[in-house]
PDB file of C-alpha atoms in Angstrom:
ATOM      1  CA  MET A   1     123.784 130.391 130.056  1.00  0.00           C
ATOM      2  CA  GLY A   2     120.373 128.962 129.189  1.00  0.00           C
ATOM      3  CA  TRP A   3     118.926 128.165 125.752  1.00  0.00           C
ATOM      4  CA  ARG A   4     116.989 131.430 125.786  1.00  0.00           C
ATOM      5  CA  ASP A   5     120.216 133.408 126.182  1.00  0.00           C
ATOM      6  CA  ILE A   6     121.916 131.391 123.446  1.00  0.00           C
ATOM      7  CA  ASN A   7     119.033 131.970 121.042  1.00  0.00           C
ATOM      8  CA  MET A   8     118.831 135.668 121.894  1.00  0.00           C
ATOM      9  CA  ASN A   9     122.528 136.018 121.113  1.00  0.00           C
ATOM     10  CA  ARG A  10     122.438 133.949 117.940  1.00  0.00           C
ATOM     11  CA  ARG A  11     124.067 135.815 115.104  1.00  0.00           C
ATOM     12  CA  LYS A  12     121.395 137.085 112.738  1.00  0.00           C
ATOM     13  CA  PRO A  13     121.908 137.639 109.008  1.00  0.00           C
ATOM     14  CA  PRO A  14     122.844 141.264 108.302  1.00  0.00           C
ATOM     15  CA  LEU A  15     120.091 143.418 106.843  1.00  0.00           C
ATOM     16  CA  GLN A  16     121.012 144.239 103.266  1.00  0.00           C
ATOM     17  CA  LEU A  17     119.323 147.076 101.457  1.00  0.00           C
ATOM     18  CA  ALA A  18     119.981 148.015  97.848  1.00  0.00           C
ATOM     19  CA  ALA A  19     119.145 151.271  96.127  1.00  0.00           C
ATOM     20  CA  ILE A  20     118.181 150.585  92.527  1.00  0.00           C
ATOM     21  CA  PRO A  21     118.602 153.595  90.254  1.00  0.00           C
ATOM     22  CA  MET A  22     115.824 154.191  87.734  1.00  0.00           C
ATOM     23  CA  ALA A  23     116.556 155.347  84.210  1.00  0.00           C
ATOM     24  CA  PRO A  24     114.536 158.265  82.791  1.00  0.00           C
ATOM     25  CA  GLY A  25     111.044 157.054  81.997  1.00  0.00           C
ATOM     26  CA  GLU A  26     111.620 153.673  83.680  1.00  0.00           C
ATOM     27  CA  ASP A  27     109.138 152.431  86.267  1.00  0.00           C
ATOM     28  CA  ARG A  28     110.151 150.671  89.470  1.00  0.00           C
ATOM     29  CA  THR A  29     109.279 147.159  88.275  1.00  0.00           C
ATOM     30  CA  ALA A  30     111.401 147.535  85.140  1.00  0.00           C
ATOM     31  CA  ALA A  31     114.298 148.880  87.218  1.00  0.00           C
ATOM     32  CA  VAL A  32     114.085 145.929  89.622  1.00  0.00           C
ATOM     33  CA  LEU A  33     114.022 143.423  86.746  1.00  0.00           C
ATOM     34  CA  ARG A  34     117.025 145.059  85.121  1.00  0.00           C
ATOM     35  CA  HIS A  35     118.906 144.917  88.430  1.00  0.00           C
ATOM     36  CA  VAL A  36     118.093 141.307  89.340  1.00  0.00           C
ATOM     37  CA  VAL A  37     118.831 139.778  85.931  1.00  0.00           C
ATOM     38  CA  SER A  38     122.181 141.568  85.919  1.00  0.00           C
ATOM     39  CA  ARG A  39     122.973 140.133  89.365  1.00  0.00           C
ATOM     40  CA  ALA A  40     121.980 136.627  88.269  1.00  0.00           C
ATOM     41  CA  CYS A  41     124.268 136.755  85.230  1.00  0.00           C
ATOM     42  CA  GLU A  42     127.150 138.092  87.328  1.00  0.00           C
ATOM     43  CA  VAL A  43     126.816 135.147  89.723  1.00  0.00           C
ATOM     44  CA  LEU A  44     126.903 132.704  86.825  1.00  0.00           C
ATOM     45  CA  LEU A  45     129.930 134.396  85.263  1.00  0.00           C
ATOM     46  CA  ALA A  46     131.763 133.966  88.572  1.00  0.00           C
ATOM     47  CA  GLN A  47     131.659 130.246  87.673  1.00  0.00           C
ATOM     48  CA  ARG A  48     132.666 130.860  84.047  1.00  0.00           C
ATOM     49  CA  GLU A  49     135.061 127.908  83.980  1.00  0.00           C
ATOM     50  CA  HIS A  50     131.995 125.676  84.114  1.00  0.00           C
ATOM     51  CA  LEU A  51     130.303 127.353  81.164  1.00  0.00           C
ATOM     52  CA  SER A  52     130.777 125.484  77.922  1.00  0.00           C
ATOM     53  CA  ALA A  53     129.068 125.956  74.592  1.00  0.00           C
ATOM     54  CA  ASP A  54     129.785 122.270  73.923  1.00  0.00           C
ATOM     55  CA  GLU A  55     127.777 120.961  76.887  1.00  0.00           C
ATOM     56  CA  GLN A  56     124.325 121.840  75.623  1.00  0.00           C
ATOM     57  CA  ARG A  57     122.597 119.267  77.829  1.00  0.00           C
ATOM     58  CA  PHE A  58     123.264 121.563  80.802  1.00  0.00           C
ATOM     59  CA  HIS A  59     121.830 124.672  79.155  1.00  0.00           C
ATOM     60  CA  PRO A  60     118.223 124.113  80.344  1.00  0.00           C
ATOM     61  CA  PHE A  61     119.462 123.701  83.933  1.00  0.00           C
ATOM     62  CA  ILE A  62     121.537 126.898  83.686  1.00  0.00           C
ATOM     63  CA  ALA A  63     118.687 128.852  82.081  1.00  0.00           C
ATOM     64  CA  GLY A  64     116.277 127.704  84.805  1.00  0.00           C
ATOM     65  CA  TYR A  65     118.857 128.566  87.465  1.00  0.00           C
ATOM     66  CA  LEU A  66     119.192 132.129  86.177  1.00  0.00           C
ATOM     67  CA  MET A  67     115.429 132.531  86.125  1.00  0.00           C
ATOM     68  CA  GLY A  68     115.032 131.173  89.666  1.00  0.00           C
ATOM     69  CA  TYR A  69     117.886 133.286  91.018  1.00  0.00           C
ATOM     70  CA  ALA A  70     116.558 136.482  89.447  1.00  0.00           C
ATOM     71  CA  ARG A  71     112.982 135.779  90.518  1.00  0.00           C
ATOM     72  CA  GLN A  72     113.995 135.291  94.155  1.00  0.00           C
ATOM     73  CA  LEU A  73     115.978 138.546  94.132  1.00  0.00           C
ATOM     74  CA  ALA A  74     112.963 140.316  92.639  1.00  0.00           C
ATOM     75  CA  LEU A  75     110.756 138.938  95.427  1.00  0.00           C
ATOM     76  CA  ALA A  76     113.114 140.532  97.950  1.00  0.00           C
ATOM     77  CA  HIS A  77     112.281 143.869  96.297  1.00  0.00           C
ATOM     78  CA  GLY A  78     108.547 143.170  96.372  1.00  0.00           C
ATOM     79  CA  VAL A  79     108.222 142.275  92.681  1.00  0.00           C
ATOM     80  CA  GLU A  80     106.530 138.976  91.803  1.00  0.00           C
ATOM     81  CA  CYS A  81     107.564 137.604  88.412  1.00  0.00           C
ATOM     82  CA  GLU A  82     105.679 134.324  88.142  1.00  0.00           C
ATOM     83  CA  ALA A  83     102.436 135.861  86.894  1.00  0.00           C
ATOM     84  CA  GLY A  84     101.875 135.262  83.202  1.00  0.00           C
ATOM     85  CA  GLY A  85     104.481 132.529  83.071  1.00  0.00           C
ATOM     86  CA  GLY A  86     107.301 134.904  83.965  1.00  0.00           C
ATOM     87  CA  THR A  87     107.151 136.675  80.594  1.00  0.00           C
ATOM     88  CA  SER A  88     108.500 140.006  81.838  1.00  0.00           C
ATOM     89  CA  ILE A  89     111.528 138.596  83.627  1.00  0.00           C
ATOM     90  CA  LEU A  90     112.290 136.137  80.827  1.00  0.00           C
ATOM     91  CA  LYS A  91     112.429 139.029  78.371  1.00  0.00           C
ATOM     92  CA  ALA A  92     114.722 141.030  80.648  1.00  0.00           C
ATOM     93  CA  LEU A  93     116.884 137.970  81.246  1.00  0.00           C
ATOM     94  CA  ALA A  94     117.253 137.231  77.529  1.00  0.00           C
ATOM     95  CA  THR A  95     118.510 140.785  76.957  1.00  0.00           C
ATOM     96  CA  GLU A  96     120.995 140.571  79.832  1.00  0.00           C
ATOM     97  CA  ILE A  97     122.293 137.138  78.798  1.00  0.00           C
ATOM     98  CA  ASP A  98     123.028 138.517  75.348  1.00  0.00           C
ATOM     99  CA  ARG A  99     124.885 141.457  76.910  1.00  0.00           C
ATOM    100  CA  GLN A 100     126.900 139.619  79.578  1.00  0.00           C
ATOM    101  CA  ILE A 101     127.132 135.966  78.563  1.00  0.00           C
ATOM    102  CA  GLY A 102     126.584 135.834  74.797  1.00  0.00           C
ATOM    103  CA  GLY A 103     129.518 134.102  73.109  1.00  0.00           C
ATOM    104  CA  LYS A 104     130.560 132.225  76.259  1.00  0.00           C
ATOM    105  CA  VAL A 105     127.558 129.910  76.108  1.00  0.00           C
ATOM    106  CA  MET A 106     124.494 130.179  73.897  1.00  0.00           C
ATOM    107  CA  LEU A 107     121.638 130.160  76.381  1.00  0.00           C
ATOM    108  CA  ASN A 108     118.137 130.619  75.041  1.00  0.00           C
ATOM    109  CA  VAL A 109     115.785 131.315  77.913  1.00  0.00           C
ATOM    110  CA  SER A 110     112.924 131.792  75.461  1.00  0.00           C
ATOM    111  CA  ASP A 111     112.887 127.982  75.235  1.00  0.00           C
ATOM    112  CA  LEU A 112     111.694 127.812  78.850  1.00  0.00           C
ATOM    113  CA  ARG A 113     108.018 127.118  79.408  1.00  0.00           C
ATOM    114  CA  PHE A 114     106.237 127.677  82.701  1.00  0.00           C
ATOM    115  CA  VAL A 115     102.920 126.198  83.751  1.00  0.00           C
ATOM    116  CA  PRO A 116     101.219 126.165  87.185  1.00  0.00           C
ATOM    117  CA  ARG A 117     102.205 123.242  89.350  1.00  0.00           C
ATOM    118  CA  GLU A 118      99.298 120.870  89.901  1.00  0.00           C
ATOM    119  CA  ALA A 119      99.334 121.336  93.657  1.00  0.00           C
ATOM    120  CA  VAL A 120     101.697 123.735  95.353  1.00  0.00           C
ATOM    121  CA  GLU A 121     102.459 122.341  98.768  1.00  0.00           C
ATOM    122  CA  ALA A 122     103.148 124.573 101.732  1.00  0.00           C
ATOM    123  CA  GLY A 123     106.693 125.843 101.615  1.00  0.00           C
ATOM    124  CA  MET A 124     107.249 125.131  97.916  1.00  0.00           C
ATOM    125  CA  ARG A 125     109.522 127.786  96.492  1.00  0.00           C
ATOM    126  CA  THR A 126     107.701 128.253  93.202  1.00  0.00           C
ATOM    127  CA  ALA A 127     104.132 128.120  91.938  1.00  0.00           C
ATOM    128  CA  LEU A 128     105.228 127.479  88.352  1.00  0.00           C
ATOM    129  CA  CYS A 129     106.798 124.376  86.846  1.00  0.00           C
ATOM    130  CA  ALA A 130     109.550 124.921  84.269  1.00  0.00           C
ATOM    131  CA  THR A 131     110.067 122.583  81.348  1.00  0.00           C
ATOM    132  CA  PRO A 132     112.218 120.750  80.353  1.00  0.00           C
ATOM    133  CA  PRO A 133     112.846 118.784  83.592  1.00  0.00           C
ATOM    134  CA  ALA A 134     116.427 120.014  84.010  1.00  0.00           C
ATOM    135  CA  ALA A 135     115.179 123.604  83.815  1.00  0.00           C
ATOM    136  CA  ASP A 136     112.791 123.014  86.712  1.00  0.00           C
ATOM    137  CA  ALA A 137     115.608 121.642  88.861  1.00  0.00           C
ATOM    138  CA  GLY A 138     117.700 124.659  87.905  1.00  0.00           C
ATOM    139  CA  TYR A 139     114.787 126.965  88.756  1.00  0.00           C
ATOM    140  CA  LEU A 140     114.592 125.515  92.265  1.00  0.00           C
ATOM    141  CA  ALA A 141     118.382 125.602  92.695  1.00  0.00           C
ATOM    142  CA  GLY A 142     118.511 129.247  91.590  1.00  0.00           C
ATOM    143  CA  HIS A 143     115.913 130.173  94.198  1.00  0.00           C
ATOM    144  CA  LEU A 144     117.865 128.365  96.887  1.00  0.00           C
ATOM    145  CA  GLU A 145     121.171 129.943  95.839  1.00  0.00           C
ATOM    146  CA  ALA A 146     119.700 133.437  96.006  1.00  0.00           C
ATOM    147  CA  LEU A 147     118.246 132.743  99.454  1.00  0.00           C
ATOM    148  CA  CYS A 148     121.496 131.321 100.811  1.00  0.00           C
ATOM    149  CA  GLY A 149     123.935 133.688  99.132  1.00  0.00           C
ATOM    150  CA  SER A 150     126.109 130.818  97.899  1.00  0.00           C
ATOM    151  CA  ARG A 151     127.632 130.612  94.407  1.00  0.00           C
ATOM    152  CA  LYS A 152     128.336 126.921  93.898  1.00  0.00           C
ATOM    153  CA  LEU A 153     125.183 125.139  92.815  1.00  0.00           C
ATOM    154  CA  VAL A 154     125.643 125.456  89.041  1.00  0.00           C
ATOM    155  CA  SER A 155     129.206 124.135  89.144  1.00  0.00           C
ATOM    156  CA  ARG A 156     128.258 121.324  91.537  1.00  0.00           C
ATOM    157  CA  ALA A 157     125.430 120.222  89.239  1.00  0.00           C
ATOM    158  CA  ILE A 158     127.731 120.044  86.215  1.00  0.00           C
ATOM    159  CA  LEU A 159     130.509 118.259  88.105  1.00  0.00           C
ATOM    160  CA  ARG A 160     128.113 115.659  89.535  1.00  0.00           C
ATOM    161  CA  VAL A 161     126.895 114.756  86.052  1.00  0.00           C
ATOM    162  CA  MET A 162     130.311 114.947  84.362  1.00  0.00           C
ATOM    163  CA  HIS A 163     131.790 112.540  86.923  1.00  0.00           C
ATOM    164  CA  GLY A 164     129.209 109.978  85.865  1.00  0.00           C
ATOM    165  CA  GLN A 165     127.887 109.291  89.345  1.00  0.00           C
ATOM    166  CA  PRO A 166     124.933 106.871  89.245  1.00  0.00           C
ATOM    167  CA  ASP A 167     123.452 108.692  92.256  1.00  0.00           C
ATOM    168  CA  ALA A 168     124.200 112.203  90.939  1.00  0.00           C
ATOM    169  CA  GLY A 169     120.751 113.493  91.863  1.00  0.00           C
ATOM    170  CA  GLN A 170     120.995 112.393  95.475  1.00  0.00           C
ATOM    171  CA  ALA A 171     124.551 113.716  95.723  1.00  0.00           C
ATOM    172  CA  TYR A 172     123.389 117.062  94.359  1.00  0.00           C
ATOM    173  CA  LEU A 173     120.613 117.215  96.935  1.00  0.00           C
ATOM    174  CA  THR A 174     123.326 116.897  99.572  1.00  0.00           C
ATOM    175  CA  ASP A 175     125.111 119.849  97.946  1.00  0.00           C
ATOM    176  CA  CYS A 176     121.879 121.854  98.172  1.00  0.00           C
ATOM    177  CA  ASP A 177     121.410 120.905 101.836  1.00  0.00           C
ATOM    178  CA  ILE A 178     124.962 122.004 102.600  1.00  0.00           C
ATOM    179  CA  ALA A 179     124.267 125.352 100.916  1.00  0.00           C
ATOM    180  CA  ALA A 180     121.037 125.800 102.893  1.00  0.00           C
ATOM    181  CA  ASP A 181     122.231 124.798 106.350  1.00  0.00           C
ATOM    182  CA  PRO A 182     124.445 127.792 107.291  1.00  0.00           C
ATOM    183  CA  MET A 183     121.564 130.190 106.614  1.00  0.00           C
ATOM    184  CA  GLN A 184     119.222 127.792 108.413  1.00  0.00           C
ATOM    185  CA  THR A 185     121.433 128.049 111.488  1.00  0.00           C
ATOM    186  CA  ARG A 186     121.376 131.850 111.428  1.00  0.00           C
ATOM    187  CA  ALA A 187     117.641 132.016 110.736  1.00  0.00           C
ATOM    188  CA  PRO A 188     116.112 128.961 112.442  1.00  0.00           C
ATOM    189  CA  THR A 189     112.532 129.968 111.631  1.00  0.00           C
ATOM    190  CA  LEU A 190     113.185 129.577 107.901  1.00  0.00           C
ATOM    191  CA  SER A 191     112.711 126.288 106.088  1.00  0.00           C
ATOM    192  CA  LEU A 192     115.330 126.291 103.351  1.00  0.00           C
ATOM    193  CA  ARG A 193     115.979 122.638 102.572  1.00  0.00           C
ATOM    194  CA  PHE A 194     114.032 121.312  99.622  1.00  0.00           C
ATOM    195  CA  THR A 195     110.716 119.674 100.415  1.00  0.00           C
ATOM    196  CA  GLU A 196     110.265 116.035  99.422  1.00  0.00           C
ATOM    197  CA  ARG A 197     108.359 117.082  96.328  1.00  0.00           C
ATOM    198  CA  GLU A 198     111.124 119.479  95.307  1.00  0.00           C
ATOM    199  CA  ARG A 199     113.656 116.716  95.887  1.00  0.00           C
ATOM    200  CA  ASP A 200     111.688 114.494  93.509  1.00  0.00           C
ATOM    201  CA  VAL A 201     111.980 117.223  90.850  1.00  0.00           C
ATOM    202  CA  VAL A 202     115.762 117.307  91.266  1.00  0.00           C
ATOM    203  CA  ARG A 203     116.114 113.516  91.209  1.00  0.00           C
ATOM    204  CA  ALA A 204     114.031 113.268  88.015  1.00  0.00           C
ATOM    205  CA  ALA A 205     116.087 115.989  86.323  1.00  0.00           C
ATOM    206  CA  PHE A 206     119.406 114.346  87.139  1.00  0.00           C
ATOM    207  CA  ALA A 207     118.109 110.961  86.032  1.00  0.00           C
ATOM    208  CA  HIS A 208     117.367 112.630  82.678  1.00  0.00           C
ATOM    209  CA  LEU A 209     120.789 114.350  82.528  1.00  0.00           C
ATOM    210  CA  THR A 210     122.672 111.123  83.231  1.00  0.00           C
ATOM    211  CA  SER A 211     120.590 108.835  80.979  1.00  0.00           C
TER     212      SER A 211
END
């Protein structure tokens, strides 16, 4: 069997389609936002043992992660949420966090600020830069998690920092590569690993978290 035959028989990711019901008087964009923020919160709650109201230093990372995860899901439904600093999805996310997560950890996504990145390189996941730094790393990780279908990147981030690793940022980048690679194998035309500029964002955020 030649390489052409192997590539032709490579297992492709299954096509997943979701029907999103619309409430009376609700437009499609609002329905998509409601759906994706609910999904993002459900993914985070699957890692509820890593949520702690006492570890507030991680809250910006988690808030950015939720935003990135929800935004990537919205893109899959043809809805772009970065325009206007992501105001519409942040509002929907704040409502859903209060409904699903409130009491488990006090996340305040209204503290997130988004500004255009100075120069968006080809392949960069996002055109906006989240502040504080940990939120931007979370934003990138949330995008990657939604693309890969994994559910480990929040817990891995917290564990890397809690273990006091001096190279926590680099170790976390390895975690992200491991999450990306299975999907990369099934869809070889995609470029899922972080670019060097994205990796710099993650390293800077973890340097801040461990300082």
